[in-house]
PDB file of C-alpha atoms in Angstrom:
ATOM      1  CA  MET Z   1      85.565 -35.622  62.161  1.00 85.00           C
ATOM      2  CA  LYS Z   2      88.723 -37.720  61.920  1.00 94.00           C
ATOM      3  CA  TYR Z   3      88.988 -41.425  62.669  1.00 96.00           C
ATOM      4  CA  ARG Z   4      92.116 -43.397  63.598  1.00 97.00           C
ATOM      5  CA  HIS Z   5      92.813 -47.129  63.356  1.00 96.00           C
ATOM      6  CA  ALA Z   6      95.961 -48.995  64.424  1.00 96.00           C
ATOM      7  CA  TYR Z   7      97.662 -51.816  62.529  1.00 95.00           C
ATOM      8  CA  THR Z   8     100.568 -54.120  63.351  1.00 97.00           C
ATOM      9  CA  VAL Z   9     102.118 -55.566  60.176  1.00 97.00           C
ATOM     10  CA  PRO Z  10     101.956 -59.403  60.291  1.00 97.00           C
ATOM     11  CA  TYR Z  11     104.495 -61.702  58.658  1.00 96.00           C
ATOM     12  CA  GLN Z  12     102.084 -62.836  55.942  1.00 97.00           C
ATOM     13  CA  ASP Z  13     101.674 -59.274  54.625  1.00 97.00           C
ATOM     14  CA  VAL Z  14     105.355 -58.631  53.818  1.00 97.00           C
ATOM     15  CA  ASP Z  15     107.384 -59.599  50.753  1.00 94.00           C
ATOM     16  CA  ALA Z  16     110.891 -61.090  50.396  1.00 93.00           C
ATOM     17  CA  THR Z  17     112.442 -57.776  51.475  1.00 92.00           C
ATOM     18  CA  ARG Z  18     110.410 -58.096  54.700  1.00 95.00           C
ATOM     19  CA  ARG Z  19     108.540 -54.925  53.845  1.00 96.00           C
ATOM     20  CA  LEU Z  20     104.776 -54.521  53.518  1.00 97.00           C
ATOM     21  CA  ARG Z  21     103.542 -55.291  50.016  1.00 96.00           C
ATOM     22  CA  LEU Z  22     102.356 -52.174  48.188  1.00 96.00           C
ATOM     23  CA  TYR Z  23      98.968 -53.603  47.268  1.00 97.00           C
ATOM     24  CA  THR Z  24      98.510 -54.722  50.869  1.00 97.00           C
ATOM     25  CA  MET Z  25      99.197 -51.159  52.021  1.00 97.00           C
ATOM     26  CA  GLU Z  26      96.444 -50.030  49.675  1.00 98.00           C
ATOM     27  CA  ASN Z  27      94.197 -52.737  51.094  1.00 97.00           C
ATOM     28  CA  TYR Z  28      94.838 -51.453  54.636  1.00 98.00           C
ATOM     29  CA  LEU Z  29      93.644 -47.998  53.554  1.00 98.00           C
ATOM     30  CA  LEU Z  30      90.547 -49.429  51.884  1.00 97.00           C
ATOM     31  CA  ASN Z  31      89.781 -51.523  54.963  1.00 97.00           C
ATOM     32  CA  VAL Z  32      90.008 -48.458  57.191  1.00 97.00           C
ATOM     33  CA  ALA Z  33      87.766 -46.522  54.790  1.00 97.00           C
ATOM     34  CA  GLY Z  34      85.197 -49.315  54.997  1.00 97.00           C
ATOM     35  CA  LYS Z  35      85.334 -49.569  58.784  1.00 97.00           C
ATOM     36  CA  VAL Z  36      84.953 -45.820  59.197  1.00 97.00           C
ATOM     37  CA  ALA Z  37      82.074 -45.674  56.701  1.00 97.00           C
ATOM     38  CA  ASP Z  38      80.320 -48.381  58.745  1.00 97.00           C
ATOM     39  CA  GLU Z  39      80.908 -46.417  61.965  1.00 96.00           C
ATOM     40  CA  MET Z  40      79.484 -43.289  60.310  1.00 96.00           C
ATOM     41  CA  GLY Z  41      76.369 -45.111  59.090  1.00 97.00           C
ATOM     42  CA  ILE Z  42      77.253 -44.721  55.396  1.00 97.00           C
ATOM     43  CA  GLY Z  43      78.880 -48.103  54.815  1.00 97.00           C
ATOM     44  CA  ILE Z  44      77.935 -51.215  52.865  1.00 95.00           C
ATOM     45  CA  PRO Z  45      75.408 -52.469  55.473  1.00 96.00           C
ATOM     46  CA  VAL Z  46      73.390 -49.288  54.879  1.00 97.00           C
ATOM     47  CA  LEU Z  47      73.934 -48.859  51.130  1.00 97.00           C
ATOM     48  CA  PHE Z  48      73.467 -52.476  50.012  1.00 96.00           C
ATOM     49  CA  PRO Z  49      69.798 -52.739  51.064  1.00 96.00           C
ATOM     50  CA  MET Z  50      69.234 -49.617  48.926  1.00 96.00           C
ATOM     51  CA  ASN Z  51      70.909 -51.410  45.976  1.00 97.00           C
ATOM     52  CA  TYR Z  52      74.024 -49.208  46.175  1.00 97.00           C
ATOM     53  CA  THR Z  53      77.679 -49.803  46.964  1.00 97.00           C
ATOM     54  CA  TRP Z  54      80.939 -47.864  47.264  1.00 98.00           C
ATOM     55  CA  ILE Z  55      83.624 -48.132  44.579  1.00 97.00           C
ATOM     56  CA  ILE Z  56      87.024 -46.473  44.464  1.00 98.00           C
ATOM     57  CA  THR Z  57      87.964 -44.545  41.309  1.00 97.00           C
ATOM     58  CA  HIS Z  58      91.368 -43.003  42.189  1.00 97.00           C
ATOM     59  CA  MET Z  59      94.120 -43.424  44.741  1.00 98.00           C
ATOM     60  CA  ASN Z  60      97.200 -41.219  45.175  1.00 98.00           C
ATOM     61  CA  MET Z  61      99.635 -42.364  47.832  1.00 98.00           C
ATOM     62  CA  GLU Z  62     103.010 -41.082  49.007  1.00 98.00           C
ATOM     63  CA  MET Z  63     105.187 -43.018  51.460  1.00 97.00           C
ATOM     64  CA  LEU Z  64     108.603 -42.399  52.972  1.00 97.00           C
ATOM     65  CA  PHE Z  65     108.940 -46.197  53.091  1.00 97.00           C
ATOM     66  CA  LEU Z  66     106.791 -49.275  53.539  1.00 97.00           C
ATOM     67  CA  PRO Z  67     106.815 -50.642  57.122  1.00 97.00           C
ATOM     68  CA  SER Z  68     108.340 -53.995  58.032  1.00 97.00           C
ATOM     69  CA  HIS Z  69     106.806 -56.978  59.836  1.00 96.00           C
ATOM     70  CA  GLY Z  70     105.976 -56.181  63.441  1.00 97.00           C
ATOM     71  CA  ASP Z  71     105.902 -52.442  62.790  1.00 97.00           C
ATOM     72  CA  LYS Z  72     102.945 -50.505  64.133  1.00 97.00           C
ATOM     73  CA  MET Z  73     100.993 -47.966  62.087  1.00 97.00           C
ATOM     74  CA  ILE Z  74      98.190 -45.586  62.865  1.00 98.00           C
ATOM     75  CA  ILE Z  75      95.991 -44.685  59.911  1.00 98.00           C
ATOM     76  CA  GLU Z  76      94.027 -41.458  60.242  1.00 98.00           C
ATOM     77  CA  THR Z  77      91.240 -40.699  57.787  1.00 98.00           C
ATOM     78  CA  TRP Z  78      88.546 -38.147  57.069  1.00 98.00           C
ATOM     79  CA  ILE Z  79      86.233 -37.030  54.251  1.00 98.00           C
ATOM     80  CA  GLU Z  80      87.548 -33.921  52.548  1.00 97.00           C
ATOM     81  CA  ARG Z  81      84.412 -33.302  50.480  1.00 96.00           C
ATOM     82  CA  ASN Z  82      81.393 -34.861  48.804  1.00 96.00           C
ATOM     83  CA  ALA Z  83      80.757 -33.115  45.498  1.00 89.00           C
ATOM     84  CA  HIS Z  84      79.991 -33.781  41.818  1.00 87.00           C
ATOM     85  CA  MET Z  85      78.986 -37.418  42.482  1.00 95.00           C
ATOM     86  CA  LEU Z  86      82.374 -38.133  44.110  1.00 97.00           C
ATOM     87  CA  SER Z  87      83.588 -38.396  47.689  1.00 98.00           C
ATOM     88  CA  VAL Z  88      87.208 -37.515  48.492  1.00 98.00           C
ATOM     89  CA  ARG Z  89      88.645 -39.381  51.492  1.00 98.00           C
ATOM     90  CA  ASP Z  90      92.124 -38.519  52.769  1.00 98.00           C
ATOM     91  CA  PHE Z  91      94.579 -40.460  54.903  1.00 98.00           C
ATOM     92  CA  ARG Z  92      97.693 -39.874  56.977  1.00 98.00           C
ATOM     93  CA  ILE Z  93      99.856 -42.804  58.057  1.00 98.00           C
ATOM     94  CA  TYR Z  94     101.851 -42.471  61.280  1.00 98.00           C
ATOM     95  CA  GLN Z  95     104.450 -44.676  62.931  1.00 98.00           C
ATOM     96  CA  PRO Z  96     104.560 -44.564  66.766  1.00 97.00           C
ATOM     97  CA  GLN Z  97     107.991 -43.650  68.155  1.00 96.00           C
ATOM     98  CA  PRO Z  98     109.672 -44.901  71.375  1.00 95.00           C
ATOM     99  CA  ASP Z  99     109.302 -41.455  72.974  1.00 95.00           C
ATOM    100  CA  GLY Z 100     105.523 -41.549  72.536  1.00 94.00           C
ATOM    101  CA  THR Z 101     105.385 -39.244  69.511  1.00 97.00           C
ATOM    102  CA  GLU Z 102     104.111 -40.223  66.064  1.00 98.00           C
ATOM    103  CA  ARG Z 103     106.108 -39.863  62.863  1.00 97.00           C
ATOM    104  CA  LEU Z 104     104.256 -39.098  59.640  1.00 98.00           C
ATOM    105  CA  ILE Z 105     105.425 -41.709  57.108  1.00 98.00           C
ATOM    106  CA  GLY Z 106     102.707 -41.519  54.469  1.00 98.00           C
ATOM    107  CA  CYS Z 107      99.593 -39.863  53.135  1.00 98.00           C
ATOM    108  CA  ALA Z 108      96.975 -40.678  50.549  1.00 98.00           C
ATOM    109  CA  LYS Z 109      94.022 -39.159  48.743  1.00 98.00           C
ATOM    110  CA  SER Z 110      91.248 -41.431  47.487  1.00 98.00           C
ATOM    111  CA  VAL Z 111      88.195 -40.717  45.369  1.00 98.00           C
ATOM    112  CA  TRP Z 112      85.042 -42.776  45.764  1.00 98.00           C
ATOM    113  CA  ALA Z 113      81.684 -43.039  44.047  1.00 98.00           C
ATOM    114  CA  VAL Z 114      78.380 -44.741  44.785  1.00 98.00           C
ATOM    115  CA  LEU Z 115      77.448 -47.433  42.270  1.00 97.00           C
ATOM    116  CA  ASP Z 116      73.912 -48.546  41.438  1.00 97.00           C
ATOM    117  CA  LEU Z 117      74.151 -52.350  41.564  1.00 96.00           C
ATOM    118  CA  THR Z 118      71.509 -52.844  38.869  1.00 96.00           C
ATOM    119  CA  SER Z 119      72.518 -50.273  36.256  1.00 97.00           C
ATOM    120  CA  ARG Z 120      76.242 -50.384  37.238  1.00 95.00           C
ATOM    121  CA  GLU Z 121      76.173 -46.590  36.880  1.00 96.00           C
ATOM    122  CA  ILE Z 122      77.484 -43.976  39.317  1.00 96.00           C
ATOM    123  CA  VAL Z 123      74.728 -42.128  41.176  1.00 97.00           C
ATOM    124  CA  ASN Z 124      74.666 -39.042  43.390  1.00 96.00           C
ATOM    125  CA  ILE Z 125      73.078 -39.757  46.762  1.00 96.00           C
ATOM    126  CA  PHE Z 126      75.098 -37.313  48.879  1.00 96.00           C
ATOM    127  CA  ASN Z 127      71.991 -35.218  49.572  1.00 94.00           C
ATOM    128  CA  MET Z 128      70.527 -38.076  51.621  1.00 95.00           C
ATOM    129  CA  PRO Z 129      70.233 -37.462  55.399  1.00 96.00           C
ATOM    130  CA  ILE Z 130      72.755 -40.228  56.204  1.00 96.00           C
ATOM    131  CA  PHE Z 131      75.551 -38.037  54.797  1.00 96.00           C
ATOM    132  CA  GLU Z 132      74.768 -35.005  56.956  1.00 95.00           C
ATOM    133  CA  GLY Z 133      77.804 -34.090  59.058  1.00 94.00           C
ATOM    134  CA  SER Z 134      80.055 -36.638  57.323  1.00 95.00           C
ATOM    135  CA  VAL Z 135      82.490 -34.108  55.820  1.00 97.00           C
ATOM    136  CA  ASP Z 136      85.446 -32.973  57.931  1.00 96.00           C
ATOM    137  CA  GLY Z 137      86.536 -30.458  55.306  1.00 93.00           C
ATOM    138  CA  GLU Z 138      90.313 -30.439  55.851  1.00 96.00           C
ATOM    139  CA  LEU Z 139      92.222 -30.321  52.547  1.00 96.00           C
ATOM    140  CA  LEU Z 140      95.173 -32.694  52.232  1.00 96.00           C
ATOM    141  CA  ASN Z 141      97.700 -30.889  50.059  1.00 93.00           C
ATOM    142  CA  MET Z 142      99.306 -33.306  47.622  1.00 95.00           C
ATOM    143  CA  ALA Z 143     101.025 -32.741  44.308  1.00 93.00           C
ATOM    144  CA  ARG Z 144      98.648 -33.221  41.395  1.00 91.00           C
ATOM    145  CA  ALA Z 145      98.445 -36.632  39.793  1.00 90.00           C
ATOM    146  CA  PRO Z 146     100.002 -37.132  36.353  1.00 90.00           C
ATOM    147  CA  ARG Z 147      97.982 -37.444  33.179  1.00 91.00           C
ATOM    148  CA  PHE Z 148      98.123 -40.916  31.722  1.00 94.00           C
ATOM    149  CA  SER Z 149      98.724 -41.688  28.075  1.00 91.00           C
ATOM    150  CA  ALA Z 150      98.339 -45.013  26.308  1.00 91.00           C
ATOM    151  CA  ILE Z 151     101.315 -47.372  26.239  1.00 89.00           C
ATOM    152  CA  VAL Z 152     101.995 -48.382  22.636  1.00 86.00           C
ATOM    153  CA  LEU Z 153     104.531 -51.187  22.718  1.00 82.00           C
ATOM    154  CA  ASP Z 154     105.139 -51.127  18.950  1.00 77.00           C
ATOM    155  CA  ASP Z 155     106.584 -47.601  19.169  1.00 65.00           C
ATOM    156  CA  LEU Z 156     109.440 -48.435  21.551  1.00 60.00           C
ATOM    157  CA  GLU Z 157     111.968 -50.054  19.228  1.00 61.00           C
ATOM    158  CA  GLY Z 158     115.376 -48.469  19.646  1.00 55.00           C
ATOM    159  CA  THR Z 159     114.542 -46.747  22.941  1.00 59.00           C
ATOM    160  CA  GLU Z 160     116.239 -47.404  26.277  1.00 61.00           C
ATOM    161  CA  VAL Z 161     113.052 -48.044  28.237  1.00 72.00           C
ATOM    162  CA  GLN Z 162     111.998 -51.473  29.450  1.00 81.00           C
ATOM    163  CA  ALA Z 163     108.516 -52.490  28.323  1.00 87.00           C
ATOM    164  CA  GLY Z 164     106.228 -55.477  28.019  1.00 88.00           C
ATOM    165  CA  GLU Z 165     102.821 -56.911  28.823  1.00 92.00           C
ATOM    166  CA  VAL Z 166     101.416 -59.793  30.866  1.00 95.00           C
ATOM    167  CA  LEU Z 167      98.055 -61.554  30.431  1.00 96.00           C
ATOM    168  CA  HIS Z 168      95.700 -62.251  33.347  1.00 96.00           C
ATOM    169  CA  GLU Z 169      92.322 -63.983  33.462  1.00 97.00           C
ATOM    170  CA  ILE Z 170      89.999 -62.950  36.278  1.00 97.00           C
ATOM    171  CA  GLN Z 171      89.522 -65.938  38.591  1.00 97.00           C
ATOM    172  CA  TYR Z 172      87.090 -66.828  41.365  1.00 97.00           C
ATOM    173  CA  SER Z 173      89.414 -65.530  44.114  1.00 97.00           C
ATOM    174  CA  ASP Z 174      89.816 -62.144  42.365  1.00 97.00           C
ATOM    175  CA  VAL Z 175      86.124 -61.246  42.666  1.00 97.00           C
ATOM    176  CA  ASP Z 176      84.918 -59.345  45.731  1.00 95.00           C
ATOM    177  CA  TYR Z 177      81.679 -58.488  47.543  1.00 92.00           C
ATOM    178  CA  ASN Z 178      80.604 -56.199  44.704  1.00 93.00           C
ATOM    179  CA  ARG Z 179      80.897 -59.110  42.227  1.00 94.00           C
ATOM    180  CA  HIS Z 180      83.688 -57.508  40.248  1.00 96.00           C
ATOM    181  CA  CYS Z 181      87.475 -57.775  40.349  1.00 97.00           C
ATOM    182  CA  ASN Z 182      88.812 -56.390  43.626  1.00 97.00           C
ATOM    183  CA  SER Z 183      90.639 -53.088  43.191  1.00 96.00           C
ATOM    184  CA  CYS Z 184      93.800 -54.259  44.978  1.00 97.00           C
ATOM    185  CA  LYS Z 185      94.178 -57.091  42.440  1.00 97.00           C
ATOM    186  CA  TYR Z 186      94.877 -54.577  39.657  1.00 98.00           C
ATOM    187  CA  LEU Z 187      97.854 -53.237  41.607  1.00 97.00           C
ATOM    188  CA  GLU Z 188      99.003 -56.725  42.581  1.00 97.00           C
ATOM    189  CA  TRP Z 189      99.195 -57.715  38.911  1.00 97.00           C
ATOM    190  CA  MET Z 190     101.046 -54.520  38.067  1.00 97.00           C
ATOM    191  CA  VAL Z 191     103.862 -55.078  40.547  1.00 95.00           C
ATOM    192  CA  ASN Z 192     103.989 -58.756  39.584  1.00 95.00           C
ATOM    193  CA  ALA Z 193     104.500 -57.719  35.946  1.00 95.00           C
ATOM    194  CA  ILE Z 194     107.489 -55.555  36.931  1.00 91.00           C
ATOM    195  CA  HIS Z 195     108.565 -54.514  40.429  1.00 84.00           C
ATOM    196  CA  VAL Z 196     111.545 -52.174  40.462  1.00 82.00           C
ATOM    197  CA  PHE Z 197     110.912 -49.495  43.088  1.00 83.00           C
ATOM    198  CA  ASP Z 198     112.766 -49.555  46.412  1.00 87.00           C
ATOM    199  CA  ASN Z 199     110.110 -49.926  49.111  1.00 87.00           C
ATOM    200  CA  GLN Z 200     112.532 -48.648  51.746  1.00 90.00           C
ATOM    201  CA  LYS Z 201     112.770 -45.223  50.066  1.00 93.00           C
ATOM    202  CA  PRO Z 202     110.213 -42.466  49.304  1.00 96.00           C
ATOM    203  CA  PHE Z 203     107.852 -43.245  46.432  1.00 96.00           C
ATOM    204  CA  ARG Z 204     104.498 -42.225  45.035  1.00 97.00           C
ATOM    205  CA  LEU Z 205     101.660 -44.312  43.639  1.00 97.00           C
ATOM    206  CA  ASP Z 206      98.990 -42.858  41.345  1.00 98.00           C
ATOM    207  CA  ILE Z 207      96.276 -45.268  40.216  1.00 98.00           C
ATOM    208  CA  ASN Z 208      93.029 -44.649  38.306  1.00 98.00           C
ATOM    209  CA  TYR Z 209      90.336 -47.314  38.072  1.00 98.00           C
ATOM    210  CA  VAL Z 210      88.461 -46.964  34.798  1.00 97.00           C
ATOM    211  CA  LYS Z 211      86.461 -50.119  34.053  1.00 96.00           C
ATOM    212  CA  GLU Z 212      84.993 -53.021  36.008  1.00 96.00           C
ATOM    213  CA  LEU Z 213      86.224 -56.536  35.300  1.00 97.00           C
ATOM    214  CA  TYR Z 214      84.359 -59.768  36.036  1.00 97.00           C
ATOM    215  CA  GLN Z 215      85.217 -63.442  36.472  1.00 97.00           C
ATOM    216  CA  GLY Z 216      86.341 -64.917  33.160  1.00 98.00           C
ATOM    217  CA  ASP Z 217      87.440 -61.580  31.666  1.00 98.00           C
ATOM    218  CA  LYS Z 218      90.953 -61.310  30.279  1.00 97.00           C
ATOM    219  CA  MET Z 219      93.219 -58.354  30.887  1.00 97.00           C
ATOM    220  CA  TRP Z 220      96.676 -57.361  29.736  1.00 96.00           C
ATOM    221  CA  THR Z 221      99.010 -55.397  32.015  1.00 97.00           C
ATOM    222  CA  ARG Z 222     101.328 -53.233  29.937  1.00 95.00           C
ATOM    223  CA  PHE Z 223     104.301 -51.554  31.577  1.00 95.00           C
ATOM    224  CA  LEU Z 224     106.843 -48.941  30.618  1.00 93.00           C
ATOM    225  CA  ARG Z 225     109.884 -48.460  32.828  1.00 91.00           C
ATOM    226  CA  SER Z 226     111.957 -45.279  32.723  1.00 86.00           C
ATOM    227  CA  ALA Z 227     114.863 -44.197  34.923  1.00 85.00           C
ATOM    228  CA  ASN Z 228     112.839 -43.363  38.029  1.00 90.00           C
ATOM    229  CA  ALA Z 229     109.269 -44.524  37.364  1.00 94.00           C
ATOM    230  CA  VAL Z 230     107.098 -47.308  35.978  1.00 95.00           C
ATOM    231  CA  GLN Z 231     103.903 -46.537  34.100  1.00 95.00           C
ATOM    232  CA  TYR Z 232     101.180 -49.181  33.801  1.00 97.00           C
ATOM    233  CA  GLN Z 233      98.139 -49.550  31.582  1.00 97.00           C
ATOM    234  CA  GLN Z 234      95.707 -52.457  31.843  1.00 98.00           C
ATOM    235  CA  VAL Z 235      93.416 -53.196  28.917  1.00 97.00           C
ATOM    236  CA  ASP Z 236      90.700 -55.762  28.209  1.00 97.00           C
ATOM    237  CA  GLU Z 237      90.252 -58.026  25.183  1.00 96.00           C
ATOM    238  CA  ASN Z 238      88.902 -55.102  23.146  1.00 96.00           C
ATOM    239  CA  GLY Z 239      91.817 -52.832  24.017  1.00 95.00           C
ATOM    240  CA  VAL Z 240      89.671 -50.730  26.377  1.00 97.00           C
ATOM    241  CA  THR Z 241      91.589 -49.301  29.323  1.00 97.00           C
ATOM    242  CA  CYS Z 242      90.594 -50.804  32.671  1.00 98.00           C
ATOM    243  CA  CYS Z 243      93.196 -49.149  34.897  1.00 98.00           C
ATOM    244  CA  ASN Z 244      96.161 -46.748  34.698  1.00 98.00           C
ATOM    245  CA  ALA Z 245      98.916 -46.321  37.258  1.00 97.00           C
ATOM    246  CA  LYS Z 246     102.372 -44.936  37.886  1.00 97.00           C
ATOM    247  CA  ILE Z 247     104.898 -45.690  40.619  1.00 97.00           C
ATOM    248  CA  SER Z 248     107.549 -42.997  40.918  1.00 95.00           C
ATOM    249  CA  GLU Z 249     110.617 -42.366  43.037  1.00 95.00           C
ATOM    250  CA  ILE Z 250     110.303 -39.076  44.937  1.00 96.00           C
ATOM    251  CA  GLU Z 251     112.661 -36.991  47.069  1.00 94.00           C
ATOM    252  CA  ASN Z 252     110.084 -36.489  49.798  1.00 93.00           C
ATOM    253  CA  MET Z 253     106.351 -36.425  50.350  1.00 95.00           C
ATOM    254  CA  SER Z 254     104.550 -33.399  48.939  1.00 95.00           C
ATOM    255  CA  CYS Z 255     101.988 -33.574  51.758  1.00 90.00           C
ATOM    256  CA  LEU Z 256     104.466 -32.871  54.571  1.00 82.00           C
TER     257      LEU Z 256
END
């Protein structure tokens, strides 16, 4: 079964180019995923009393452009599959047209897991009755995500790439309902460290969440800019990777 939710982009969600912020676009998708999970009876209100919660582990998004303030969007979503302790939820983003049709302007594939709130370990509960009939089964065809390698800033002397790192400390307002750093904050800090993509042209975001962060933790956002992409790696005080991402210019969406 597919679910659809409509959004109108408010002024407070756009940046200085008057386009929707990238991390806010991600937040819209996560909000829709949460609303739909609640409607299906597999959301936080059901999982939390069982000491479980949803966490996102991957997001791959392709957009022709990011909408402007006042623009309307319709976000369609469905579960592609629940397997191997992971749930794959897909999205299509449409823009209503004056003639009553809908233009496909974006798509995304997200991977979710269920977290045990005590052990902070991923658990497989997809055989529970509440998940019966939850899978739509349609496959969203997207180009495969890139493999991420570590960014070593010391090895870049003499190259033409732009690189650097920025320190963040997790604050009170960064922590969400699950008592860890909200996933959209990772992306917010990335684009604050370096923001070079044109949000009025086609682009792709690939982001992998690796490690939870908590209030008081410190994290470094490393970035590596090439001609048509920016790679990011976020590490904690021990050099352990917390998140990897890449924002790339593309000719068109692979999911068309």
